[in-house]
């Protein structure tokens, strides 16, 4: 059984409808949030998440992105997620939720809507093969991870692998985000930094500047170009190592 919901901005009905034909080719039951395309409060969206955890679905995929995922953080039942068998998936703005949940049980940085890796997704959902997941780390979208700074949901990063990616963001914005992470002493704590897709920078051929920026903080760096906002992006398990 699979659940579809949105913890961030409302999903367009077109986005939801484009996701369903693929799922209908699988031997699965699909449960869709009745608020997925409507404006609602953070509490209302979190209540739908909690209800899906109570129903012990196998997988829940968040189809949303945007700005307001952090509204749900005070209302999620984290112990319920810890006890559930459900694996939660989301990306982009939902990074803040993923890292809050990861303190209790792993979840997955991945966007089902529009992803073209249909064979890998099918094998993953049917538990035939887990090649869809290409790595494990904490983190995700750099802007949305920083929404947790100064809150009780900030992940414990000592000795951990930190993955960062971004869709939009000029070099100046990314420098500002790196400076904030540095001032949070993140770079003193993590073991390795993984740079995934930084779409705007990559499109403007500024990848080398990004690498030089990361190296200026004395970090051990890996790169993972398969992860981010591209339509063929792979998944990352969000968890402590």
C-alpha positions in Angstrom: 0.0 0.0 0.0 1.3 3.4 -1.0 0.3 6.9 0.3 0.7 10.2 -1.6 0.6 13.5 0.3 2.1 16.9 0.3 3.7 18.5 3.4 4.8 21.7 1.6 3.1 23.8 -1.0 -0.1 22.5 -2.6 0.6 20.1 -5.5 -1.0 20.9 -8.8 -3.7 18.4 -9.8 -1.8 17.8 -13.0 1.3 16.7 -11.0 -0.8 14.2 -9.0 -2.6 12.9 -12.1 0.7 12.3 -14.0 2.0 10.2 -11.1 -1.0 7.8 -11.0 -0.7 6.0 -14.3 2.6 4.5 -13.4 1.4 3.4 -10.0 -1.6 1.8 -11.6 0.7 -0.5 -13.4 1.9 -2.0 -10.1 0.0 -4.4 -7.9 -0.4 -1.8 -5.1 -3.2 0.1 -3.5 -2.8 3.9 -3.6 -4.1 6.2 -0.9 -4.1 9.9 -1.8 -4.4 12.8 0.7 -7.6 14.8 0.2 -5.6 17.9 0.9 -2.7 17.3 -1.5 -3.8 20.0 -3.9 -5.4 22.4 -1.4 -4.1 25.1 0.8 -4.2 23.9 4.4 -2.5 24.6 7.7 0.7 22.8 8.9 -1.3 21.0 11.5 -3.8 19.7 9.0 -1.0 18.4 6.7 0.8 16.8 9.6 -2.4 15.1 10.7 -2.6 13.4 7.3 1.0 12.3 7.7 0.2 10.9 11.1 -2.9 9.1 9.9 -0.9 7.4 7.1 1.6 6.2 9.7 -1.2 4.7 11.8 -2.4 2.8 8.7 1.0 1.3 8.4 1.4 1.8 4.7 4.5 0.4 3.1 5.6 3.6 1.4 4.5 7.2 1.6 5.7 9.6 -1.2 5.5 13.4 -0.7 4.8 14.9 -4.1 5.3 18.5 -2.9 8.1 21.1 -2.7 8.2 24.8 -2.2 8.3 26.8 1.1 6.1 25.7 4.0 7.1 22.2 5.0 8.6 23.4 8.3 5.0 24.4 9.4 4.3 20.7 10.0 7.3 20.0 12.3 5.5 20.7 15.6 2.6 18.5 14.8 4.2 15.4 13.4 4.0 12.3 15.7 7.7 11.3 15.6 7.2 8.3 17.9 4.5 7.1 15.7 6.9 7.2 12.7 9.5 5.4 14.7 7.0 2.6 15.4 5.6 2.4 12.0 6.9 0.2 9.1 6.2 3.0 6.6 9.1 4.4 4.7 8.7 8.1 4.0 10.0 9.8 0.9 10.3 13.5 0.0 12.8 16.1 -1.4 13.6 19.8 -1.7 11.6 21.7 0.9 10.7 18.5 2.6 14.4 18.1 3.5 13.5 19.8 6.9 11.0 17.0 7.6 13.3 14.2 6.5 16.1 15.3 8.8 13.7 15.7 11.8 12.3 12.2 11.1 15.8 10.7 10.7 16.5 11.1 14.4 13.8 8.4 14.9 14.0 6.2 11.9 15.5 6.4 8.3 13.6 8.0 5.5 14.4 8.7 1.8 15.4 11.8 -0.2 13.4 11.2 -3.4 10.7 12.7 -5.6 8.4 10.2 -7.2 6.5 12.8 -9.3 8.0 13.0 -12.8 10.9 10.7 -12.1 12.0 8.8 -15.2 13.7 5.9 -13.5 10.5 3.8 -13.8 12.3 0.4 -13.8 14.3 1.1 -10.7 11.2 2.6 -8.9 9.2 -0.5 -9.8 11.9 -2.8 -8.5 12.2 -0.7 -5.4 8.5 -0.6 -4.6 8.1 -4.4 -5.2 11.2 -5.0 -3.1 13.0 -6.8 -5.9 16.0 -4.4 -5.9 17.1 -1.3 -4.0 19.5 0.2 -6.6 17.3 3.3 -6.6 19.0 4.2 -3.4 22.6 5.2 -4.3 23.9 6.5 -0.9 23.1 7.3 2.7 23.7 10.6 4.5 22.0 13.4 6.4 21.0 16.7 4.8 19.5 17.3 1.4 18.5 20.7 0.0 20.9 23.3 1.6 18.3 26.1 1.9 15.7 23.9 3.4 18.1 22.1 5.8 18.9 25.5 7.3 15.3 26.0 8.3 16.1 23.6 11.1 19.0 25.8 12.4 18.4 26.9 16.0 15.4 24.5 16.5 15.1 21.2 18.4 14.8 19.4 15.0 18.4 20.2 14.0 20.2 16.8 13.3 23.2 15.6 15.2 26.0 15.8 12.7 29.0 14.7 14.7 31.0 12.2 12.5 28.2 12.0 9.9 28.1 12.2 6.2 26.4 15.4 5.0 24.8 15.7 1.5 23.9 19.0 0.1 22.1 19.9 -3.1 20.2 22.9 -4.5 18.0 23.7 -7.5 18.1 27.5 -7.6 20.7 29.7 -6.0 23.4 32.0 -7.3 27.0 31.6 -6.2 26.4 34.4 -3.7 23.4 32.6 -2.2 25.3 29.3 -1.9 28.3 31.1 -0.3 25.9 32.6 2.3 24.4 29.1 3.0 27.9 27.7 3.4 28.9 30.5 5.7 25.9 29.8 7.9 26.7 26.1 8.1 30.2 27.0 9.0 29.0 29.4 11.8 26.8 26.5 13.1 30.1 24.6 13.4 28.7 21.9 11.0 31.9 21.7 9.0 33.9 21.0 12.2 31.6 18.0 13.0 30.9 16.2 9.7 33.2 13.4 8.4 32.4 13.9 4.7 30.5 16.4 2.6 28.8 15.1 -0.5 28.0 17.7 -3.2 25.0 16.5 -5.2 23.4 18.6 -8.0 23.5 22.3 -7.7 21.3 22.9 -10.7 21.7 26.6 -11.3 25.4 26.6 -10.7 25.9 23.5 -12.9 23.9 25.0 -15.7 26.1 28.1 -15.5 29.3 26.0 -15.5 30.3 27.1 -12.0 30.8 23.7 -10.5 34.5 24.3 -10.0 33.8 27.4 -8.0 31.5 25.3 -5.8 34.2 22.8 -5.3 36.7 25.5 -4.4 34.2 27.0 -1.9 33.7 23.6 -0.2 37.5 23.0 -0.2 38.1 26.4 1.4 36.5 25.0 4.6 38.9 22.1 4.7 36.3 19.5 4.0 36.6 15.9 2.8 34.5 16.0 -0.3 32.7 13.5 -2.5 30.4 14.2 -5.4 27.1 12.6 -6.3 25.8 14.0 -9.6 23.0 11.4 -9.7 21.1 13.1 -6.8 19.0 16.3 -6.9 16.2 17.9 -8.9 16.8 16.2 -12.3 14.1 14.0 -13.7 16.4 11.0 -13.5 17.6 11.6 -9.9 18.4 8.6 -7.7 17.5 8.4 -4.0 19.5 8.8 -0.8 18.6 7.2 2.5 18.5 9.9 5.1 19.9 8.4 8.3 22.8 8.4 10.7 25.6 6.1 9.6 
